[in-house]
Amino acid sequence: MNLFTLDELMVIEASRYITNGDVVMVGTGLPMVASLLALKSHAPDMCYVVETGPVAPDVIPTPTSVADARVMHRSVTNGSLIGALGGILHRGLADVGFIGGAQIDQFANVNSTVIGNYSNPKVRLPGSGGANDIASHAKKILIITRHELRRFPLYCDYITSPGYIDGPEGRKNAGIPVPYPDIHVVTNLSVMSINKTSGKLTLSKLMPGISKETVLSNTSFNPDSGIPLQEVAPASEQELKTLRDEVDPKGIYIKRV
Amino acid sequence: MNLFTLDELMVIEASRYITNGDVVMVGTGLPMVASLLALKSHAPDMCYVVETGPVAPDVIPTPTSVADARVMHRSVTNGSLIGALGGILHRGLADVGFIGGAQIDQFANVNSTVIGNYSNPKVRLPGSGGANDIASHAKKILIITRHELRRFPLYCDYITSPGYIDGPEGRKNAGIPVPYPDIHVVTNLSVMSINKTSGKLTLSKLMPGISKETVLSNTSFNPDSGIPLQEVAPASEQELKTLRDEVDPKGIYIKRV
Amino acid sequence: MSSKFGNKVMTANEAVKQFVAKDSVVGIGGQTTGRSSMVLAHEIVRQGISNLTLVGCSMSVSMDLIVGAGLANKTECGTGNVEMFGTTFAWRRAIEQGKLVSKDYSHLSMGLRFLAGSLGIPFIPIKSMLGTDLLEQRSEKESKDIVISEDPWNPNTPVVLLKALSPDVSIIHAQLSDETGNVVIEGFTTHDVEMAKASKRVIISCEKIIASDEIRRRSDRTTIPYLYVDAVIEQPWGAYPTSCYRYYEHDSAHFRHYQSCAKDGGNKYEEYLNLYIRGTRDFNEFLSKASNAKDLINLQKSMQELV
Amino acid sequence: MSSKFGNKVMTANEAVKQFVAKDSVVGIGGQTTGRSSMVLAHEIVRQGISNLTLVGCSMSVSMDLIVGAGLANKTECGTGNVEMFGTTFAWRRAIEQGKLVSKDYSHLSMGLRFLAGSLGIPFIPIKSMLGTDLLEQRSEKESKDIVISEDPWNPNTPVVLLKALSPDVSIIHAQLSDETGNVVIEGFTTHDVEMAKASKRVIISCEKIIASDEIRRRSDRTTIPYLYVDAVIEQPWGAYPTSCYRYYEHDSAHFRHYQSCAKDGGNKYEEYLNLYIRGTRDFNEFLSKASNAKDLINLQKSMQELV
């Protein structure tokens, strides 16, 4: 078996939710790492779309932002924000979108705006950026985050990006164009996915060597459905090699073992 | 005195309503001739905008359409319809707009859609094109047309492009963004301009050698305000030379004497 | 549209067969004498695909041919127009004879309807058409795609809401494309980019297919990225007799010939259709009937002097 | 904006003095680490123009500096963000301390508000933000620029209407411009083109002023035509420490330095402002304090390897 960290496996597992040919809205950070890994391994015809405009670049590792020349390299167009978030995402062409945030609640709603009260904040966070747009319009939503108790409250202090809002029909009732998207939250401990019957995040996989109890004790809501859990497939030699040699060769985003 | 035809003087007079620096929405035909004449004589910094997209071209005489490469020559951008009619005209940046049509009524409303009944037409005309947009949003509207009785009915069969609709407050009441534009109708017999008090076309100038009676007998409504009329200034040598040598050297739009 | 980087090159015959169905709403690219996809319009006529709704801004002979062949029962546009060469006579006659429903808009209205479609927004406001019969005197046979509403930030101020328009398929001629459908339109684009992005399917005819590497090396030129495109047809002179910027001028002689047939209608028009379209296998055969090498070279030369 | 083909070249000092007034709504170009007009942001700080509202999409250090200097009392944006280098700390602190009203939008919402402004349409619909606190939990101090309405063609289907946004003046950095303000932005444009076209005034800083003849020979590159532009400032490195595509990479070292000052705030931040901005005559003097020839050349080289 190959040696890898759970941080590595987290992005590798996330990359597996991308299918070849998918149009993927990608920001920066770990979503970029997971998308590049998919692009350079099993999804060479994936279309990488950056909210600043670039479409289908041959990304040079490792970009530091959505404004980095590395995400414009050999794109088919460098476009505009409205071209990417409007003409592709809002237009309904995005198969997959990555978002992130400080809090993810039981309905997969995400908070990237504020900890505490909006009008009297404890900590002000960066805000939506394109995340609300992505969560509203992508057919599949992927979230990569380290699994810590404070990141998984029962309810978000503020809903920046919609999960299932308050239940299975929450998005539909609110008028969100994609009413029943797949949502997967991939962490260093587990994978939680939306159960479309309950509209809630449900534990579907555990990371190797991680117990269900560890996940539950790091989650404020109860994602346990009682069904037997798969283990996340270990990182293959190819996945690891691509991640380490081609995607993040300097270890900027994922620390080395 | 220079020899010229009234058709020549008609476009020359129309060109005089363009001021240097004006942003001018131009289609094809006589408006193009008048605009080019202004550009090549007294308004070198006029910005010629074509509805297909081109902005500020060095127009090569003589274009045959808004899609002609002659209106794209050395433009600052070749742009798009939305860039020109949206980003410039609807945005409120057009100082002057030319329109044309088969009927022009007492309120300077223009019909370029249908003669007879809309649902059961006698003659179907080309339709609005960009004319309705230009008439709604340009600060000054210019119309060049031969002066014939059938072209100047009391009421249009169909209002394609708004003049003052039905009176001085007609545009304002309808919610048109430019409520009180200047409108000048330049013909081979006269110039009629909007009287902002009545909202009606009023005779302001006569072409040299043309009597008021000739105009009135070729107009279904009465444009006579009773005030003394100026005569249109004759074509200067420079205007004629520019028109004949630089704007329409092949006599495509204006027949030679 | 297809999101795949596949090779989308096919013949006009194949593309129209695959993507233009009876009863479709077909988006028409180009304006008046410029950059109309004549190769694809011909192929629609050749295959006799009927009950079409044709939509565009200033629709030219590509529209007129389809209407003249009796294949369209509705148009939505700003104008039918060939400027110096007159109106679109087959279209005019069809309306006058009650055979065609015309939904009339201003050009910007059509452009904004496509823009709304391209952004996936359900409608878009405009301040054109107010006070005119473009709002008041509309055909009873048409669907209501215009609503007069109020600006929420300026009570009692009317504003026109236009429903987004997403054609089932659009036919657009471009200068260049790679085989996956990264398209380069040179010169004016009119409404073509917004219409393409709004459409469910897009067929591109182009003067020349270039390598994807060339697209990626100069990506600032790309006007329509491959995501929106389903088929790419390489057809030099594919816009003839309309012009193609940087490639060739429009052919006045053929325009006048077509217009005289269209104006007369009847047998003379049927003969045009039979000789040039129904009686030809493809666009190359049409070209060899409609023109000759010398004249075509002159149209190229004439364009070269203008750019 | 000015419609004249005049020579609009001036210094940053002159342009800010002439076009950025107290109480203005200022549009901020660029995103995160890329193509922010630092030269113009510095000049606003240097001149101490106050009570500003800053609007943009992903606003970076150009916004953070103006907020940190106490010159803004409101922002409207999608995010304050420098990605790898953290958030915009002066902005964050100002909000946390109740000194700054933040109107939060999604990025596309801001983009569409500018698009609406650029087209002169009073509002534009969007289907983002539904069901979230971006609609529900908004500051009481803000004007209401969002209305939840109904799609007239789909009764009972909610749609968000966004009021058009037309900044009083926008500051945008570009690669090239001619002296009349025909601007070439290379690489991503983010919201800059729509924002410029929506703005009442536009100040362009650019790496290089080129001849108008060069613009006209390659007009397919023009991203903002001169009609919208009031002032053109030639300032090589004018986006530093953010990057300028094809010219130079962002400077991580100076970003980290700024971020550490902004995170600490207080005296350390004041020292930054005093040393680099208030204590310098112009941007060239800032550059000579903030970097050196060798490091700048390396940033150029680093960019050359990426394009």
Short mmCIF file of C-alpha atoms in Angstrom, two decimals, chain B:
data_model
loop_
_atom_site.label_atom_id
_atom_site.label_comp_id
_atom_site.label_asym_id
_atom_site.label_seq_id
_atom_site.Cartn_x
_atom_site.Cartn_y
_atom_site.Cartn_z
CA MET B 1 -23.04 80.10 -56.57
CA ASN B 2 -22.26 76.43 -56.82
CA LEU B 3 -24.45 74.14 -58.83
CA PHE B 4 -26.05 71.44 -56.77
CA THR B 5 -29.24 69.41 -56.68
CA LEU B 6 -31.74 69.60 -53.87
CA ASP B 7 -30.98 65.95 -53.16
CA GLU B 8 -27.40 66.99 -52.56
CA LEU B 9 -28.42 69.93 -50.42
CA MET B 10 -30.74 67.67 -48.45
CA VAL B 11 -27.88 65.50 -47.19
CA ILE B 12 -25.60 68.50 -46.81
CA GLU B 13 -28.18 70.28 -44.65
CA ALA B 14 -28.70 67.12 -42.59
CA SER B 15 -24.95 66.90 -41.99
CA ARG B 16 -25.02 70.38 -40.49
CA TYR B 17 -27.06 69.13 -37.54
CA ILE B 18 -24.07 67.07 -36.43
CA THR B 19 -21.65 68.80 -34.07
CA ASN B 20 -18.00 67.88 -33.75
CA GLY B 21 -17.58 65.28 -31.00
CA ASP B 22 -21.11 63.94 -31.34
CA VAL B 23 -21.70 60.23 -30.96
CA VAL B 24 -23.89 59.39 -33.94
CA MET B 25 -25.87 56.19 -34.51
CA VAL B 26 -25.87 55.60 -38.23
CA GLY B 27 -27.54 53.00 -40.34
CA THR B 28 -27.13 52.91 -44.07
CA GLY B 29 -28.34 54.94 -47.06
CA LEU B 30 -28.67 58.72 -46.89
CA PRO B 31 -27.97 58.94 -43.13
CA MET B 32 -24.62 57.33 -43.83
CA VAL B 33 -23.92 59.87 -46.52
CA ALA B 34 -24.83 62.80 -44.27
CA SER B 35 -22.78 61.42 -41.37
CA LEU B 36 -19.73 60.76 -43.49
CA LEU B 37 -19.99 64.24 -44.89
CA ALA B 38 -20.03 65.71 -41.39
CA LEU B 39 -17.12 63.50 -40.36
CA LYS B 40 -15.05 64.51 -43.35
CA SER B 41 -15.86 68.19 -43.12
CA HIS B 42 -16.80 70.01 -39.90
CA ALA B 43 -16.96 67.12 -37.40
CA PRO B 44 -13.71 65.15 -37.62
CA ASP B 45 -14.07 63.98 -34.01
CA MET B 46 -17.58 62.70 -34.52
CA CYS B 47 -17.94 59.11 -33.36
CA TYR B 48 -19.64 57.02 -36.02
CA VAL B 49 -21.40 54.03 -34.44
CA VAL B 50 -22.91 51.23 -36.50
CA GLU B 51 -25.59 49.01 -35.00
CA THR B 52 -23.75 45.84 -36.01
CA GLY B 53 -20.97 46.89 -33.64
CA PRO B 54 -18.24 49.05 -35.20
CA VAL B 55 -17.24 52.21 -33.31
CA ALA B 56 -15.44 55.20 -34.82
CA PRO B 57 -14.29 53.60 -38.10
CA ASP B 58 -12.42 55.51 -40.78
CA VAL B 59 -15.27 54.72 -43.14
CA ILE B 60 -14.24 53.93 -46.69
CA PRO B 61 -16.73 55.34 -49.20
CA THR B 62 -19.24 54.08 -50.02
CA PRO B 63 -20.60 51.32 -47.80
CA THR B 64 -23.65 49.49 -49.02
CA SER B 65 -24.83 48.14 -45.66
CA VAL B 66 -24.22 48.06 -41.91
CA ALA B 67 -22.37 44.79 -42.49
CA ASP B 68 -19.97 46.25 -45.05
CA ALA B 69 -16.24 46.01 -44.40
CA ARG B 70 -16.12 49.71 -45.29
CA VAL B 71 -17.77 50.55 -41.94
CA MET B 72 -15.25 48.39 -40.07
CA HIS B 73 -12.15 49.95 -41.56
CA ARG B 74 -9.76 51.09 -38.82
CA SER B 75 -12.55 51.18 -36.21
CA VAL B 76 -11.46 51.33 -32.58
CA THR B 77 -13.52 48.18 -32.01
CA ASN B 78 -15.83 46.17 -34.23
CA GLY B 79 -17.97 45.22 -31.28
CA SER B 80 -21.44 43.78 -31.18
CA LEU B 81 -25.04 44.84 -31.62
CA ILE B 82 -25.50 44.89 -27.86
CA GLY B 83 -22.32 46.91 -27.46
CA ALA B 84 -23.56 49.53 -29.91
CA LEU B 85 -27.33 49.66 -29.35
CA GLY B 86 -27.09 48.67 -25.67
CA GLY B 87 -23.77 49.89 -24.32
CA ILE B 88 -23.78 53.16 -26.24
CA LEU B 89 -27.33 54.02 -27.34
CA HIS B 90 -29.54 52.60 -24.56
CA ARG B 91 -26.84 53.62 -22.09
CA GLY B 92 -27.58 57.21 -23.08
CA LEU B 93 -24.37 58.10 -24.91
CA ALA B 94 -25.77 58.82 -28.37
CA ASP B 95 -26.01 62.50 -29.21
CA VAL B 96 -27.56 62.00 -32.61
CA GLY B 97 -29.45 59.17 -34.26
CA PHE B 98 -30.68 58.81 -37.79
CA ILE B 99 -33.84 56.94 -38.66
CA GLY B 100 -35.96 56.58 -41.75
CA GLY B 101 -39.35 55.25 -42.73
CA ALA B 102 -42.18 55.22 -45.19
CA GLN B 103 -44.47 57.50 -43.17
CA ILE B 104 -43.70 60.42 -40.87
CA ASP B 105 -46.70 61.96 -39.16
CA GLN B 106 -47.44 65.35 -37.58
CA PHE B 107 -45.83 64.27 -34.27
CA ALA B 108 -42.73 62.95 -36.08
CA ASN B 109 -43.74 59.38 -35.37
CA VAL B 110 -42.29 57.09 -38.00
CA ASN B 111 -43.70 54.01 -39.66
CA SER B 112 -41.31 51.50 -41.21
CA THR B 113 -43.43 48.43 -40.52
CA VAL B 114 -46.60 48.30 -42.53
CA ILE B 115 -48.86 50.22 -44.92
CA GLY B 116 -52.46 49.38 -44.14
CA ASN B 117 -53.57 47.18 -41.30
CA TYR B 118 -50.92 45.35 -39.27
CA SER B 119 -52.82 42.06 -39.24
CA ASN B 120 -53.88 42.40 -42.86
CA PRO B 121 -51.19 44.48 -44.52
CA LYS B 122 -51.39 46.23 -47.83
CA VAL B 123 -47.62 46.53 -48.01
CA ARG B 124 -45.30 44.99 -45.50
CA LEU B 125 -42.18 47.10 -44.85
CA PRO B 126 -38.84 45.94 -43.41
CA GLY B 127 -39.71 46.76 -39.79
CA SER B 128 -37.95 48.67 -37.04
CA GLY B 129 -34.42 47.40 -37.18
CA GLY B 130 -32.54 49.65 -34.79
CA ALA B 131 -34.77 52.65 -35.60
CA ASN B 132 -37.11 52.29 -32.64
CA ASP B 133 -34.12 52.04 -30.31
CA ILE B 134 -32.49 55.09 -31.87
CA ALA B 135 -35.69 57.15 -31.77
CA SER B 136 -36.21 56.19 -28.11
CA HIS B 137 -32.71 56.94 -26.85
CA ALA B 138 -30.82 59.46 -29.01
CA LYS B 139 -30.79 63.05 -27.80
CA LYS B 140 -31.33 64.41 -31.29
CA ILE B 141 -33.18 62.54 -34.03
CA LEU B 142 -32.55 63.25 -37.70
CA ILE B 143 -34.70 62.04 -40.56
CA ILE B 144 -33.77 62.47 -44.22
CA THR B 145 -36.44 61.75 -46.77
CA ARG B 146 -37.80 62.91 -50.08
CA HIS B 147 -40.81 65.15 -49.57
CA GLU B 148 -43.87 63.38 -50.97
CA LEU B 149 -47.48 63.63 -49.83
CA ARG B 150 -47.81 59.91 -49.08
CA ARG B 151 -44.78 60.10 -46.80
CA PHE B 152 -46.33 62.75 -44.57
CA PRO B 153 -49.75 61.55 -43.40
CA LEU B 154 -51.63 63.07 -40.48
CA TYR B 155 -51.26 59.79 -38.60
CA CYS B 156 -48.99 56.84 -39.32
CA ASP B 157 -50.68 53.53 -40.09
CA TYR B 158 -48.36 52.03 -37.50
CA ILE B 159 -45.94 53.75 -35.16
CA THR B 160 -42.62 51.94 -35.39
CA SER B 161 -40.38 54.65 -33.95
CA PRO B 162 -41.58 57.28 -31.52
CA GLY B 163 -41.67 60.93 -32.35
CA TYR B 164 -43.66 62.92 -29.80
CA ILE B 165 -46.41 60.25 -29.97
CA ASP B 166 -49.50 62.46 -29.51
CA GLY B 167 -48.29 65.78 -28.14
CA PRO B 168 -45.64 67.59 -26.14
CA GLU B 169 -45.81 65.17 -23.19
CA GLY B 170 -46.38 62.06 -25.29
CA ARG B 171 -42.92 60.61 -24.86
CA LYS B 172 -42.76 61.46 -21.18
CA ASN B 173 -46.12 59.86 -20.53
CA ALA B 174 -45.06 56.72 -22.36
CA GLY B 175 -41.90 56.48 -20.23
CA ILE B 176 -39.42 57.03 -23.05
CA PRO B 177 -36.01 57.85 -21.51
CA VAL B 178 -35.38 60.96 -23.63
CA PRO B 179 -38.66 62.84 -23.22
CA TYR B 180 -37.97 65.99 -25.24
CA PRO B 181 -35.44 65.34 -28.00
CA ASP B 182 -34.74 67.63 -30.89
CA ILE B 183 -36.15 66.15 -34.08
CA HIS B 184 -35.39 67.48 -37.54
CA VAL B 185 -36.87 66.16 -40.76
CA VAL B 186 -34.73 67.23 -43.68
CA THR B 187 -36.27 66.82 -47.14
CA ASN B 188 -35.57 67.99 -50.64
CA LEU B 189 -38.18 70.73 -50.07
CA SER B 190 -37.74 71.85 -46.49
CA VAL B 191 -36.65 71.31 -42.94
CA MET B 192 -39.34 70.56 -40.38
CA SER B 193 -38.42 70.52 -36.72
CA ILE B 194 -40.27 69.52 -33.58
CA ASN B 195 -41.91 72.41 -31.79
CA LYS B 196 -41.58 71.35 -28.16
CA THR B 197 -44.63 73.33 -27.11
CA SER B 198 -47.01 71.59 -29.48
CA GLY B 199 -45.05 68.35 -29.94
CA LYS B 200 -45.63 68.79 -33.67
CA LEU B 201 -43.43 69.14 -36.71
CA THR B 202 -43.11 72.75 -37.72
CA LEU B 203 -41.66 74.16 -40.87
CA SER B 204 -38.41 75.96 -40.09
CA LYS B 205 -36.58 76.27 -43.39
CA LEU B 206 -37.31 76.06 -47.09
CA MET B 207 -34.96 74.72 -49.69
CA PRO B 208 -33.76 77.39 -52.15
CA GLY B 209 -36.40 78.11 -54.76
CA ILE B 210 -39.11 76.11 -52.98
CA SER B 211 -42.26 77.88 -51.89
CA LYS B 212 -44.14 77.26 -48.70
CA GLU B 213 -47.15 76.28 -50.82
CA THR B 214 -45.16 73.50 -52.50
CA VAL B 215 -44.30 72.08 -49.12
CA LEU B 216 -47.84 72.35 -47.78
CA SER B 217 -49.30 70.68 -50.84
CA ASN B 218 -46.95 67.76 -50.29
CA THR B 219 -47.74 67.38 -46.60
CA SER B 220 -51.01 66.01 -45.18
CA PHE B 221 -50.71 67.88 -41.93
CA ASN B 222 -50.11 71.59 -41.59
CA PRO B 223 -46.55 72.32 -40.48
CA ASP B 224 -46.90 76.07 -40.91
CA SER B 225 -46.47 78.10 -37.74
CA GLY B 226 -46.83 81.39 -39.53
CA ILE B 227 -43.40 82.62 -38.50
CA PRO B 228 -41.06 83.81 -41.23
CA LEU B 229 -38.99 81.03 -42.74
CA GLN B 230 -35.27 80.92 -43.30
CA GLU B 231 -33.89 79.51 -46.48
CA VAL B 232 -31.51 76.56 -46.21
CA ALA B 233 -27.99 77.86 -46.78
CA PRO B 234 -26.72 76.80 -50.17
CA ALA B 235 -24.10 74.10 -50.48
CA SER B 236 -20.62 75.49 -50.06
CA GLU B 237 -17.89 74.57 -52.44
CA GLN B 238 -16.17 72.58 -49.71
CA GLU B 239 -19.33 70.66 -48.81
CA LEU B 240 -20.00 69.76 -52.41
CA LYS B 241 -16.43 68.75 -53.07
CA THR B 242 -16.31 66.54 -49.99
CA LEU B 243 -19.66 64.98 -50.80
CA ARG B 244 -18.79 64.29 -54.41
CA ASP B 245 -15.13 63.38 -54.11
CA GLU B 246 -14.85 61.71 -50.72
CA VAL B 247 -18.25 60.55 -49.50
CA ASP B 248 -20.09 59.22 -52.52
CA PRO B 249 -17.57 59.35 -55.34
CA LYS B 250 -19.42 56.79 -57.41
CA GLY B 251 -22.76 58.55 -57.03
CA ILE B 252 -24.26 55.44 -55.47
CA TYR B 253 -26.57 57.29 -53.12
CA ILE B 254 -26.88 60.73 -54.69
CA LYS B 255 -27.27 61.07 -58.39
CA ARG B 256 -25.01 63.61 -60.09
CA VAL B 257 -26.34 66.76 -61.69
#
